[in-house]
PDB file of C-alpha atoms in Angstrom:
ATOM      1  CA  MET A1418       0.077  -0.424   0.043  1.00 57.00           C
ATOM      2  CA  LYS A1419       1.333   3.348  -0.884  1.00 54.00           C
ATOM      3  CA  GLU A1420       2.569   6.049   1.748  1.00 53.00           C
ATOM      4  CA  ILE A1421       1.636   9.580   1.803  1.00 52.00           C
ATOM      5  CA  GLU A1422       4.690  11.283   2.263  1.00 46.00           C
ATOM      6  CA  ASN A1423       5.275  14.243   4.557  1.00 47.00           C
ATOM      7  CA  VAL A1424       2.083  13.830   6.933  1.00 54.00           C
ATOM      8  CA  ASP A1425       1.813  14.329  10.151  1.00 59.00           C
ATOM      9  CA  ILE A1426      -0.977  12.911  12.055  1.00 64.00           C
ATOM     10  CA  PHE A1427      -0.387  15.647  14.673  1.00 66.00           C
ATOM     11  CA  ASP A1428       0.083  18.700  12.773  1.00 59.00           C
ATOM     12  CA  ASN A1429      -2.284  20.375  14.754  1.00 48.00           C
ATOM     13  CA  ILE A1430      -2.626  19.747  22.906  1.00 41.00           C
ATOM     14  CA  ASP A1431      -1.134  21.579  25.244  1.00 41.00           C
ATOM     15  CA  SER A1432       0.466  19.870  28.126  1.00 39.00           C
ATOM     16  CA  LYS A1433      -1.110  22.207  30.804  1.00 43.00           C
ATOM     17  CA  SER A1434      -4.917  21.377  29.550  1.00 42.00           C
ATOM     18  CA  GLU A1435      -6.481  18.724  30.286  1.00 45.00           C
ATOM     19  CA  THR A1436      -4.616  15.577  32.736  1.00 49.00           C
ATOM     20  CA  LEU A1437      -3.737  12.786  30.007  1.00 51.00           C
ATOM     21  CA  ASP A1438      -5.983   9.762  32.317  1.00 53.00           C
ATOM     22  CA  PHE A1439      -7.926   9.977  29.131  1.00 50.00           C
ATOM     23  CA  LEU A1440      -6.085   6.980  26.873  1.00 50.00           C
ATOM     24  CA  GLU A1441      -5.282   5.093  29.666  1.00 47.00           C
ATOM     25  CA  LYS A1442      -7.973   1.969  28.680  1.00 44.00           C
ATOM     26  CA  LYS A1443      -7.402   0.299  25.705  1.00 40.00           C
ATOM     27  CA  ALA A1444      -9.421  -0.354  23.218  1.00 41.00           C
ATOM     28  CA  SER A1445     -10.666  -3.689  21.650  1.00 40.00           C
ATOM     29  CA  SER A1446     -12.474  -5.940  19.382  1.00 43.00           C
ATOM     30  CA  LEU A1447     -14.192  -8.813  17.867  1.00 54.00           C
ATOM     31  CA  ASP A1448     -13.841 -10.348  15.365  1.00 78.00           C
ATOM     32  CA  GLY A1449     -13.027  -6.555  14.272  1.00 91.00           C
ATOM     33  CA  ILE A1450     -15.028  -5.400  11.878  1.00 94.00           C
ATOM     34  CA  PHE A1451     -18.200  -3.195  12.555  1.00 96.00           C
ATOM     35  CA  ARG A1452     -21.834  -4.276  10.639  1.00 93.00           C
ATOM     36  CA  PRO A1453     -24.596  -2.317  11.340  1.00 94.00           C
ATOM     37  CA  LYS A1454     -27.321  -4.318  11.436  1.00 93.00           C
ATOM     38  CA  ILE A1455     -31.012  -3.338  11.426  1.00 93.00           C
ATOM     39  CA  THR A1456     -33.212  -4.913  13.777  1.00 90.00           C
ATOM     40  CA  ASP A1457     -35.573  -2.494  14.777  1.00 90.00           C
ATOM     41  CA  LYS A1458     -36.895  -1.235  11.157  1.00 88.00           C
ATOM     42  CA  LYS A1459     -38.925   1.971  12.849  1.00 88.00           C
ATOM     43  CA  LYS A1460     -35.990   3.047  14.444  1.00 91.00           C
ATOM     44  CA  GLY A1461     -33.397   1.348  11.974  1.00 94.00           C
ATOM     45  CA  TYR A1462     -29.578   1.224  13.259  1.00 96.00           C
ATOM     46  CA  ILE A1463     -28.056   4.960  14.955  1.00 97.00           C
ATOM     47  CA  ALA A1464     -24.573   4.722  15.980  1.00 97.00           C
ATOM     48  CA  THR A1465     -21.031   7.439  16.496  1.00 97.00           C
ATOM     49  CA  ILE A1466     -18.242   6.925  15.085  1.00 98.00           C
ATOM     50  CA  ARG A1467     -15.168   8.607  13.947  1.00 97.00           C
ATOM     51  CA  PHE A1468     -12.724   7.332  11.069  1.00 98.00           C
ATOM     52  CA  LEU A1469      -9.440   7.150  12.251  1.00 97.00           C
ATOM     53  CA  PRO A1470      -6.216   7.589   9.719  1.00 96.00           C
ATOM     54  CA  ASN A1471      -4.569   4.165   8.524  1.00 95.00           C
ATOM     55  CA  LEU A1472      -1.103   3.896  10.966  1.00 91.00           C
ATOM     56  CA  SER A1473       0.849   0.951   9.988  1.00 88.00           C
ATOM     57  CA  LYS A1474       3.143  -0.486  12.612  1.00 84.00           C
ATOM     58  CA  GLU A1475       5.729   1.154  11.592  1.00 84.00           C
ATOM     59  CA  GLY A1476       3.891   4.234  12.560  1.00 82.00           C
ATOM     60  CA  LYS A1477       3.829   5.159   8.527  1.00 88.00           C
ATOM     61  CA  VAL A1478       0.526   7.350   7.175  1.00 90.00           C
ATOM     62  CA  LEU A1479      -0.700   5.263   4.300  1.00 93.00           C
ATOM     63  CA  PRO A1480      -4.525   5.658   2.776  1.00 94.00           C
ATOM     64  CA  SER A1481      -7.040   5.833   5.156  1.00 94.00           C
ATOM     65  CA  ALA A1482      -9.468   3.817   3.282  1.00 95.00           C
ATOM     66  CA  ILE A1483      -9.144   0.724   0.950  1.00 95.00           C
ATOM     67  CA  GLU A1484     -11.086   0.199  -2.359  1.00 96.00           C
ATOM     68  CA  LYS A1485     -12.077  -3.179  -3.507  1.00 96.00           C
ATOM     69  CA  HIS A1486     -14.539  -4.249  -6.615  1.00 96.00           C
ATOM     70  CA  GLN A1487     -16.272  -7.286  -5.393  1.00 95.00           C
ATOM     71  CA  HIS A1488     -18.419 -10.286  -7.554  1.00 96.00           C
ATOM     72  CA  TYR A1489     -21.315 -11.899  -5.412  1.00 95.00           C
ATOM     73  CA  VAL A1490     -22.158 -15.365  -7.196  1.00 96.00           C
ATOM     74  CA  ASP A1491     -25.734 -16.461  -6.382  1.00 94.00           C
ATOM     75  CA  PHE A1492     -26.431 -20.202  -7.662  1.00 92.00           C
ATOM     76  CA  LYS A1493     -29.352 -21.130  -5.661  1.00 89.00           C
ATOM     77  CA  ASN A1494     -28.388 -24.360  -7.657  1.00 91.00           C
ATOM     78  CA  HIS A1495     -24.520 -24.802  -6.930  1.00 94.00           C
ATOM     79  CA  PRO A1496     -24.123 -23.926  -3.179  1.00 94.00           C
ATOM     80  CA  GLU A1497     -20.423 -24.856  -3.243  1.00 95.00           C
ATOM     81  CA  LEU A1498     -20.002 -21.525  -6.081  1.00 96.00           C
ATOM     82  CA  VAL A1499     -21.880 -19.230  -3.981  1.00 96.00           C
ATOM     83  CA  GLY A1500     -19.729 -16.539  -2.147  1.00 94.00           C
ATOM     84  CA  TYR A1501     -18.034 -13.308  -2.964  1.00 94.00           C
ATOM     85  CA  TYR A1502     -15.283 -12.862  -5.272  1.00 96.00           C
ATOM     86  CA  ASP A1503     -12.757 -10.433  -5.676  1.00 97.00           C
ATOM     87  CA  CYS A1504     -12.823  -8.455  -9.241  1.00 97.00           C
ATOM     88  CA  MET A1505     -10.112  -9.150 -10.985  1.00 97.00           C
ATOM     89  CA  LYS A1506     -10.384  -5.108 -12.170  1.00 95.00           C
ATOM     90  CA  ASN A1507      -8.840  -4.677  -8.677  1.00 95.00           C
ATOM     91  CA  PHE A1508      -5.007  -5.468 -10.721  1.00 95.00           C
ATOM     92  CA  THR A1509      -5.716  -5.453 -14.362  1.00 94.00           C
ATOM     93  CA  ASP A1510      -8.583  -3.874 -16.930  1.00 94.00           C
ATOM     94  CA  LYS A1511      -9.954  -7.297 -17.682  1.00 94.00           C
ATOM     95  CA  CYS A1512     -12.449  -9.461 -15.592  1.00 96.00           C
ATOM     96  CA  SER A1513     -14.465 -12.598 -16.964  1.00 96.00           C
ATOM     97  CA  PHE A1514     -17.279 -12.373 -14.853  1.00 96.00           C
ATOM     98  CA  CYS A1515     -17.219  -8.251 -15.780  1.00 96.00           C
ATOM     99  CA  THR A1516     -17.085  -9.454 -18.855  1.00 96.00           C
ATOM    100  CA  MET A1517     -19.786 -12.014 -18.370  1.00 96.00           C
ATOM    101  CA  TYR A1518     -21.882  -9.419 -16.589  1.00 95.00           C
ATOM    102  CA  TRP A1519     -21.813  -7.311 -19.645  1.00 95.00           C
ATOM    103  CA  LYS A1520     -22.772 -10.071 -22.191  1.00 95.00           C
ATOM    104  CA  LEU A1521     -25.628 -11.271 -20.514  1.00 95.00           C
ATOM    105  CA  ARG A1522     -26.929  -7.559 -19.140  1.00 94.00           C
ATOM    106  CA  ASN A1523     -27.017  -6.246 -23.154  1.00 96.00           C
ATOM    107  CA  SER A1524     -28.581  -9.278 -24.501  1.00 95.00           C
ATOM    108  CA  LYS A1525     -31.847  -9.681 -26.259  1.00 94.00           C
ATOM    109  CA  ASN A1526     -32.217 -12.528 -24.278  1.00 94.00           C
ATOM    110  CA  ALA A1527     -34.801 -11.668 -21.455  1.00 95.00           C
ATOM    111  CA  THR A1528     -32.938 -14.585 -19.709  1.00 94.00           C
ATOM    112  CA  ASP A1529     -29.979 -14.059 -20.452  1.00 94.00           C
ATOM    113  CA  VAL A1530     -30.665 -10.590 -18.424  1.00 95.00           C
ATOM    114  CA  GLU A1531     -31.839 -12.140 -15.637  1.00 94.00           C
ATOM    115  CA  LYS A1532     -28.977 -14.420 -15.370  1.00 94.00           C
ATOM    116  CA  ALA A1533     -26.938 -11.458 -15.129  1.00 94.00           C
ATOM    117  CA  GLU A1534     -28.172 -10.279 -11.958  1.00 93.00           C
ATOM    118  CA  LEU A1535     -26.475 -14.256 -10.467  1.00 95.00           C
ATOM    119  CA  ILE A1536     -22.932 -11.887 -10.398  1.00 94.00           C
ATOM    120  CA  SER A1537     -23.566  -8.863  -9.190  1.00 91.00           C
ATOM    121  CA  ARG A1538     -20.817  -6.418  -8.500  1.00 91.00           C
ATOM    122  CA  ASN A1539     -20.403  -3.971  -5.867  1.00 92.00           C
ATOM    123  CA  THR A1540     -17.668  -1.477  -4.553  1.00 95.00           C
ATOM    124  CA  LYS A1541     -16.898  -1.586  -0.819  1.00 95.00           C
ATOM    125  CA  TYR A1542     -14.278   0.654   1.267  1.00 97.00           C
ATOM    126  CA  TYR A1543     -12.874  -0.079   3.769  1.00 97.00           C
ATOM    127  CA  SER A1544     -11.039   1.895   6.724  1.00 97.00           C
ATOM    128  CA  TYR A1545     -10.532   2.416  10.606  1.00 97.00           C
ATOM    129  CA  ILE A1546     -13.252   3.590  12.602  1.00 98.00           C
ATOM    130  CA  LEU A1547     -13.477   4.184  16.513  1.00 97.00           C
ATOM    131  CA  VAL A1548     -16.701   3.644  17.889  1.00 96.00           C
ATOM    132  CA  ILE A1549     -17.814   6.490  20.015  1.00 96.00           C
ATOM    133  CA  GLU A1550     -21.107   5.455  20.651  1.00 96.00           C
ATOM    134  CA  ASP A1551     -23.374   2.436  19.887  1.00 96.00           C
ATOM    135  CA  GLU A1552     -26.884   2.509  21.214  1.00 91.00           C
ATOM    136  CA  GLN A1553     -27.598  -1.842  19.999  1.00 94.00           C
ATOM    137  CA  ASN A1554     -24.154  -2.955  20.754  1.00 93.00           C
ATOM    138  CA  ARG A1555     -22.889  -1.280  24.436  1.00 93.00           C
ATOM    139  CA  GLU A1556     -20.250  -3.799  24.006  1.00 93.00           C
ATOM    140  CA  LEU A1557     -18.459  -1.686  21.033  1.00 94.00           C
ATOM    141  CA  GLU A1558     -18.007   1.400  22.355  1.00 94.00           C
ATOM    142  CA  GLY A1559     -14.112   2.283  22.529  1.00 93.00           C
ATOM    143  CA  LYS A1560     -12.785   0.081  20.360  1.00 94.00           C
ATOM    144  CA  ILE A1561     -11.119  -0.120  16.928  1.00 96.00           C
ATOM    145  CA  LEU A1562     -12.893  -1.973  14.355  1.00 97.00           C
ATOM    146  CA  ILE A1563     -12.868  -1.976  10.432  1.00 97.00           C
ATOM    147  CA  TYR A1564     -16.276  -0.714   8.730  1.00 97.00           C
ATOM    148  CA  PRO A1565     -16.722  -1.451   5.520  1.00 96.00           C
ATOM    149  CA  TYR A1566     -18.366   1.012   3.915  1.00 96.00           C
ATOM    150  CA  GLY A1567     -20.264   1.740   0.322  1.00 94.00           C
ATOM    151  CA  TYR A1568     -20.626   4.682  -1.980  1.00 94.00           C
ATOM    152  CA  LYS A1569     -23.052   6.947  -0.470  1.00 95.00           C
ATOM    153  CA  ILE A1570     -20.936   7.294   2.713  1.00 97.00           C
ATOM    154  CA  LYS A1571     -17.753   7.941   0.107  1.00 97.00           C
ATOM    155  CA  GLU A1572     -19.230  10.804  -1.428  1.00 97.00           C
ATOM    156  CA  LYS A1573     -20.335  12.243   2.184  1.00 97.00           C
ATOM    157  CA  ILE A1574     -17.214  11.703   3.437  1.00 97.00           C
ATOM    158  CA  LYS A1575     -15.629  13.550  -0.216  1.00 97.00           C
ATOM    159  CA  ASP A1576     -18.134  16.410   0.532  1.00 97.00           C
ATOM    160  CA  GLN A1577     -16.567  17.247   3.820  1.00 97.00           C
ATOM    161  CA  LYS A1578     -13.379  17.394   2.026  1.00 96.00           C
ATOM    162  CA  ASP A1579     -14.872  19.398  -0.962  1.00 96.00           C
ATOM    163  CA  GLY A1580     -16.856  21.477   1.920  1.00 94.00           C
ATOM    164  CA  VAL A1581     -20.038  21.397  -0.302  1.00 94.00           C
ATOM    165  CA  SER A1582     -21.894  23.059   2.692  1.00 87.00           C
ATOM    166  CA  GLY A1583     -18.729  24.438   4.635  1.00 90.00           C
ATOM    167  CA  ASP A1584     -15.250  24.830   5.641  1.00 93.00           C
ATOM    168  CA  PRO A1585     -13.415  21.559   3.667  1.00 96.00           C
ATOM    169  CA  CYS A1586     -12.246  18.954   6.429  1.00 96.00           C
ATOM    170  CA  ASN A1587     -10.077  16.123   6.127  1.00 96.00           C
ATOM    171  CA  ILE A1588     -12.595  13.703   8.650  1.00 97.00           C
ATOM    172  CA  PHE A1589      -9.865  11.292   9.740  1.00 97.00           C
ATOM    173  CA  ASP A1590      -7.666  14.495  11.077  1.00 96.00           C
ATOM    174  CA  LEU A1591      -7.235  13.503  14.754  1.00 95.00           C
ATOM    175  CA  ALA A1592      -7.298  17.301  15.714  1.00 95.00           C
ATOM    176  CA  ASN A1593      -9.775  18.534  13.062  1.00 96.00           C
ATOM    177  CA  GLY A1594     -11.930  15.899  12.187  1.00 97.00           C
ATOM    178  CA  LYS A1595     -15.671  15.346  12.557  1.00 97.00           C
ATOM    179  CA  SER A1596     -17.406  12.276  14.539  1.00 97.00           C
ATOM    180  CA  PHE A1597     -19.651  10.696  12.796  1.00 98.00           C
ATOM    181  CA  LYS A1598     -23.469  10.017  13.120  1.00 98.00           C
ATOM    182  CA  LEU A1599     -24.830   7.223  11.809  1.00 98.00           C
ATOM    183  CA  ILE A1600     -28.339   6.514  10.570  1.00 97.00           C
ATOM    184  CA  MET A1601     -29.303   3.599   8.977  1.00 96.00           C
ATOM    185  CA  LYS A1602     -32.563   3.230   8.098  1.00 95.00           C
ATOM    186  CA  GLN A1603     -34.235   0.189   6.009  1.00 92.00           C
ATOM    187  CA  LEU A1604     -36.147   1.141   2.422  1.00 90.00           C
ATOM    188  CA  GLY A1605     -36.893  -1.732   0.817  1.00 88.00           C
ATOM    189  CA  GLU A1606     -34.442  -4.037   0.649  1.00 85.00           C
ATOM    190  CA  PHE A1607     -31.377  -2.060   1.270  1.00 88.00           C
ATOM    191  CA  PRO A1608     -30.112   0.011   3.788  1.00 92.00           C
ATOM    192  CA  ASN A1609     -30.308   4.001   3.544  1.00 95.00           C
ATOM    193  CA  TYR A1610     -27.904   6.780   4.729  1.00 96.00           C
ATOM    194  CA  ASP A1611     -29.577  10.010   3.539  1.00 96.00           C
ATOM    195  CA  SER A1612     -29.526  10.922   7.086  1.00 96.00           C
ATOM    196  CA  SER A1613     -26.160  10.064   8.738  1.00 97.00           C
ATOM    197  CA  THR A1614     -24.495  13.083   9.163  1.00 97.00           C
ATOM    198  CA  PHE A1615     -21.165  14.601   9.731  1.00 98.00           C
ATOM    199  CA  LEU A1616     -21.099  16.979  13.442  1.00 97.00           C
ATOM    200  CA  GLU A1617     -19.378  19.403  14.000  1.00 96.00           C
ATOM    201  CA  VAL A1618     -14.941  19.387  14.149  1.00 96.00           C
ATOM    202  CA  SER A1619     -13.609  17.952  17.355  1.00 95.00           C
ATOM    203  CA  PRO A1620     -10.587  16.786  18.391  1.00 95.00           C
ATOM    204  CA  ILE A1621     -10.948  12.630  18.899  1.00 94.00           C
ATOM    205  CA  GLN A1622     -12.531  11.332  21.617  1.00 89.00           C
ATOM    206  CA  ILE A1623     -12.113   8.261  23.120  1.00 87.00           C
ATOM    207  CA  LEU A1624     -13.137   6.896  26.198  1.00 82.00           C
ATOM    208  CA  GLY A1625     -15.320   9.412  26.724  1.00 82.00           C
ATOM    209  CA  LYS A1626     -12.774  12.482  26.842  1.00 85.00           C
ATOM    210  CA  LYS A1627     -11.893  14.487  24.184  1.00 87.00           C
ATOM    211  CA  ALA A1628      -8.139  14.340  23.822  1.00 90.00           C
ATOM    212  CA  PRO A1629      -7.035  18.517  25.347  1.00 90.00           C
ATOM    213  CA  VAL A1630      -5.859  20.825  22.122  1.00 91.00           C
ATOM    214  CA  THR A1631      -5.254  24.122  21.824  1.00 90.00           C
ATOM    215  CA  VAL A1632      -5.990  26.704  18.571  1.00 92.00           C
ATOM    216  CA  ASP A1633      -3.456  28.067  15.980  1.00 90.00           C
ATOM    217  CA  GLU A1634      -4.240  31.844  16.279  1.00 88.00           C
ATOM    218  CA  LYS A1635      -3.352  32.440  12.958  1.00 90.00           C
ATOM    219  CA  THR A1636      -5.597  29.322  11.165  1.00 90.00           C
ATOM    220  CA  GLY A1637      -7.748  28.973  14.047  1.00 91.00           C
ATOM    221  CA  LYS A1638      -7.641  24.821  13.563  1.00 93.00           C
ATOM    222  CA  ASN A1639      -7.319  22.619  16.897  1.00 93.00           C
ATOM    223  CA  LYS A1640      -3.487  21.348  17.587  1.00 92.00           C
ATOM    224  CA  ILE A1641      -2.418  18.456  19.042  1.00 92.00           C
ATOM    225  CA  THR A1642       1.392  18.988  20.251  1.00 89.00           C
ATOM    226  CA  ASP A1643       1.929  17.842  24.048  1.00 90.00           C
ATOM    227  CA  PRO A1644       4.468  14.621  23.447  1.00 91.00           C
ATOM    228  CA  ARG A1645       2.829  12.507  26.165  1.00 91.00           C
ATOM    229  CA  VAL A1646      -0.684  12.980  24.389  1.00 91.00           C
ATOM    230  CA  LYS A1647       0.592  12.081  21.329  1.00 89.00           C
ATOM    231  CA  ASP A1648       2.555   9.060  22.348  1.00 90.00           C
ATOM    232  CA  LYS A1649      -0.603   8.076  24.337  1.00 91.00           C
ATOM    233  CA  ILE A1650      -3.204   8.389  21.157  1.00 92.00           C
ATOM    234  CA  MET A1651       0.268   6.121  19.134  1.00 91.00           C
ATOM    235  CA  LYS A1652      -0.468   3.859  21.215  1.00 91.00           C
ATOM    236  CA  PHE A1653      -4.273   3.558  21.190  1.00 93.00           C
ATOM    237  CA  LEU A1654      -4.320   3.552  17.775  1.00 93.00           C
ATOM    238  CA  MET A1655      -1.610   0.392  17.937  1.00 92.00           C
ATOM    239  CA  SER A1656      -3.889  -1.243  19.811  1.00 91.00           C
ATOM    240  CA  ARG A1657      -5.900  -3.043  17.755  1.00 93.00           C
ATOM    241  CA  THR A1658      -6.223  -6.025  17.111  1.00 91.00           C
ATOM    242  CA  VAL A1659      -6.836  -5.894  13.040  1.00 92.00           C
ATOM    243  CA  GLU A1660      -5.355  -4.881  10.112  1.00 94.00           C
ATOM    244  CA  LEU A1661      -7.001  -3.023   7.835  1.00 94.00           C
ATOM    245  CA  GLU A1662      -4.280  -4.037   5.235  1.00 92.00           C
ATOM    246  CA  ASP A1663      -5.639  -7.617   5.927  1.00 92.00           C
ATOM    247  CA  HIS A1664      -9.082  -6.764   3.707  1.00 93.00           C
ATOM    248  CA  GLN A1665      -6.673  -5.935   0.480  1.00 94.00           C
ATOM    249  CA  PRO A1666      -8.664  -7.256  -3.103  1.00 95.00           C
ATOM    250  CA  LYS A1667      -6.486 -10.318  -3.469  1.00 95.00           C
ATOM    251  CA  GLU A1668      -5.837 -11.933  -7.238  1.00 96.00           C
ATOM    252  CA  TRP A1669      -7.741 -15.532  -7.291  1.00 96.00           C
ATOM    253  CA  SER A1670      -6.399 -18.532  -5.678  1.00 96.00           C
ATOM    254  CA  ALA A1671      -6.421 -22.050  -8.222  1.00 96.00           C
ATOM    255  CA  GLU A1672      -9.486 -22.698  -6.326  1.00 96.00           C
ATOM    256  CA  GLU A1673     -11.576 -19.967  -7.351  1.00 96.00           C
ATOM    257  CA  LYS A1674      -9.737 -19.895 -10.328  1.00 96.00           C
ATOM    258  CA  TYR A1675     -11.710 -23.793 -10.808  1.00 96.00           C
ATOM    259  CA  LYS A1676     -15.169 -22.660  -9.446  1.00 96.00           C
ATOM    260  CA  VAL A1677     -14.990 -19.290 -11.830  1.00 96.00           C
ATOM    261  CA  ASP A1678     -14.550 -21.929 -14.975  1.00 96.00           C
ATOM    262  CA  GLN A1679     -17.500 -23.643 -13.416  1.00 95.00           C
ATOM    263  CA  ILE A1680     -19.544 -20.233 -12.967  1.00 96.00           C
ATOM    264  CA  LEU A1681     -18.858 -18.899 -16.463  1.00 96.00           C
ATOM    265  CA  GLU A1682     -19.799 -22.805 -18.037  1.00 95.00           C
ATOM    266  CA  ILE A1683     -23.467 -22.423 -16.025  1.00 94.00           C
ATOM    267  CA  LEU A1684     -24.206 -18.621 -17.434  1.00 94.00           C
ATOM    268  CA  SER A1685     -22.678 -19.448 -20.788  1.00 92.00           C
ATOM    269  CA  GLY A1686     -25.543 -22.384 -20.780  1.00 87.00           C
ATOM    270  CA  ASN A1687     -22.847 -25.403 -20.409  1.00 79.00           C
ATOM    271  CA  GLU A1688     -24.435 -26.333 -16.980  1.00 67.00           C
ATOM    272  CA  VAL A1689     -24.580 -30.114 -18.362  1.00 52.00           C
ATOM    273  CA  ASN A1690     -21.131 -30.569 -19.094  1.00 55.00           C
ATOM    274  CA  PHE A1691     -20.567 -28.544 -15.453  1.00 53.00           C
ATOM    275  CA  VAL A1692     -22.809 -31.827 -13.583  1.00 52.00           C
ATOM    276  CA  GLU A1693     -21.052 -34.198 -15.703  1.00 51.00           C
ATOM    277  CA  ARG A1694     -17.559 -32.907 -14.806  1.00 50.00           C
ATOM    278  CA  ALA A1695     -18.394 -32.150 -11.835  1.00 48.00           C
ATOM    279  CA  SER A1696     -19.259 -35.906 -10.849  1.00 47.00           C
ATOM    280  CA  SER A1697     -16.478 -37.128 -12.954  1.00 47.00           C
ATOM    281  CA  ASN A1698     -14.381 -35.316  -9.747  1.00 47.00           C
ATOM    282  CA  ALA A1699     -16.638 -36.113  -6.761  1.00 42.00           C
ATOM    283  CA  SER A1700     -13.327 -37.346  -5.261  1.00 39.00           C
ATOM    284  CA  ARG A1701     -11.790 -33.748  -5.191  1.00 41.00           C
ATOM    285  CA  ASP A1702     -12.187 -32.275  -2.091  1.00 40.00           C
ATOM    286  CA  GLU A1703     -14.833 -29.565  -2.145  1.00 39.00           C
ATOM    287  CA  PHE A1704     -13.417 -25.793  -2.921  1.00 37.00           C
ATOM    288  CA  SER A1705     -14.539 -23.968   0.599  1.00 37.00           C
ATOM    289  CA  THR A1706     -16.670 -21.323  -0.190  1.00 37.00           C
ATOM    290  CA  ARG A1707     -15.767 -17.782   1.112  1.00 40.00           C
ATOM    291  CA  GLU A1708     -17.826 -16.338   4.062  1.00 39.00           C
ATOM    292  CA  PRO A1709     -18.771 -12.358   3.240  1.00 39.00           C
ATOM    293  CA  SER A1710     -17.642 -11.632   6.665  1.00 38.00           C
ATOM    294  CA  ASP A1711     -15.560  -8.242   5.418  1.00 39.00           C
ATOM    295  CA  VAL A1712     -18.871  -7.073   3.896  1.00 36.00           C
ATOM    296  CA  SER A1713     -21.670  -5.550   5.812  1.00 33.00           C
ATOM    297  CA  THR A1714     -23.932  -5.157   3.119  1.00 32.00           C
ATOM    298  CA  PHE A1715     -24.364  -4.879  -0.799  1.00 32.00           C
ATOM    299  CA  GLY A1716     -27.003  -1.979  -0.753  1.00 34.00           C
ATOM    300  CA  GLU A1717     -24.148   0.632  -1.764  1.00 43.00           C
ATOM    301  CA  GLU A1718     -23.061   0.099  -5.415  1.00 38.00           C
ATOM    302  CA  HIS A1719     -21.039   1.927  -7.026  1.00 36.00           C
ATOM    303  CA  ASP A1720     -17.656   1.952  -9.430  1.00 36.00           C
ATOM    304  CA  ASP A1721     -15.995   5.741  -8.969  1.00 36.00           C
ATOM    305  CA  ALA A1722     -12.790   5.756  -6.649  1.00 33.00           C
ATOM    306  CA  GLY A1723     -11.243   8.982  -6.325  1.00 33.00           C
ATOM    307  CA  ASP A1724      -8.275  10.033  -3.675  1.00 31.00           C
ATOM    308  CA  PHE A1725     -10.115  12.112  -1.742  1.00 23.00           C
ATOM    309  CA  PHE A1726      -9.204   8.915   1.301  1.00 22.00           C
ATOM    310  CA  GLU A1727      -5.801  10.492   1.116  1.00 30.00           C
ATOM    311  CA  LEU A1728      -4.302  12.117   4.846  1.00 29.00           C
ATOM    312  CA  GLU A1729      -3.341  16.001   4.124  1.00 36.00           C
ATOM    313  CA  ASP A1730      -1.747  18.709   6.167  1.00 37.00           C
ATOM    314  CA  ASN A1731      -3.863  20.925   7.687  1.00 36.00           C
TER     315      ASN A1731
END
């Protein structure tokens, strides 16, 4: 992953402003993925989170989000093939799934058009977050997790950077970022994030207390300068039990390539050939289907990327 040069996440705390006990307790996580799930359709899902910068174990600043295109194969008659497959356009200009999708989607045959939906594609973005408040899962509060989110939240982040409705803001900034009020409502079959919004500019809040800061008289920006506070914040960020890089897209393994070949045969109408081949290979160990453990929902889809995730000096 590309390192971002010349960035100091503490570019912008006065040693006398507050005590430092607000960072004594370390955060922990469950499996490390934040998966907001609506259980009350009238209320939806409500939480307050803070997007965090992506610091390597060596303390280097990396892009604050990973972008990943994925396909989901939904073959009810072949459960052994069902699952998520990273799109090869993460690496090259061509992907056999994408080629097949558009071939079927643009067909004049209604059956082929329906088949296209069996290999749907979506784009997810993965970032570190700190859970500040979660009404549904109090045990997550104070923990550093990885949040897979879609296009709509990505655009809300970009709007903050571009200053669409106010001053530009890098929401990943520890001193001058913003907490995010996540309000997820059920809209038909999919979650809706229209009501979600970023709050006021504030320093990072950990274990119920905001990091002590001073305000630069010239710029009006918050500053974190106290070495003791910097050290405690760094230790807190490094106390995470998950690594963002583990969610980088991966090229297909030999097992996945084998399964992809079978999927493409079925979509091409060669189901009989596939069944015969599967029967002749009955002694072959079954390939495990990738579980969607790193994906929250397929409610948001888009291919547009952009460079707004990179941290900037303030």
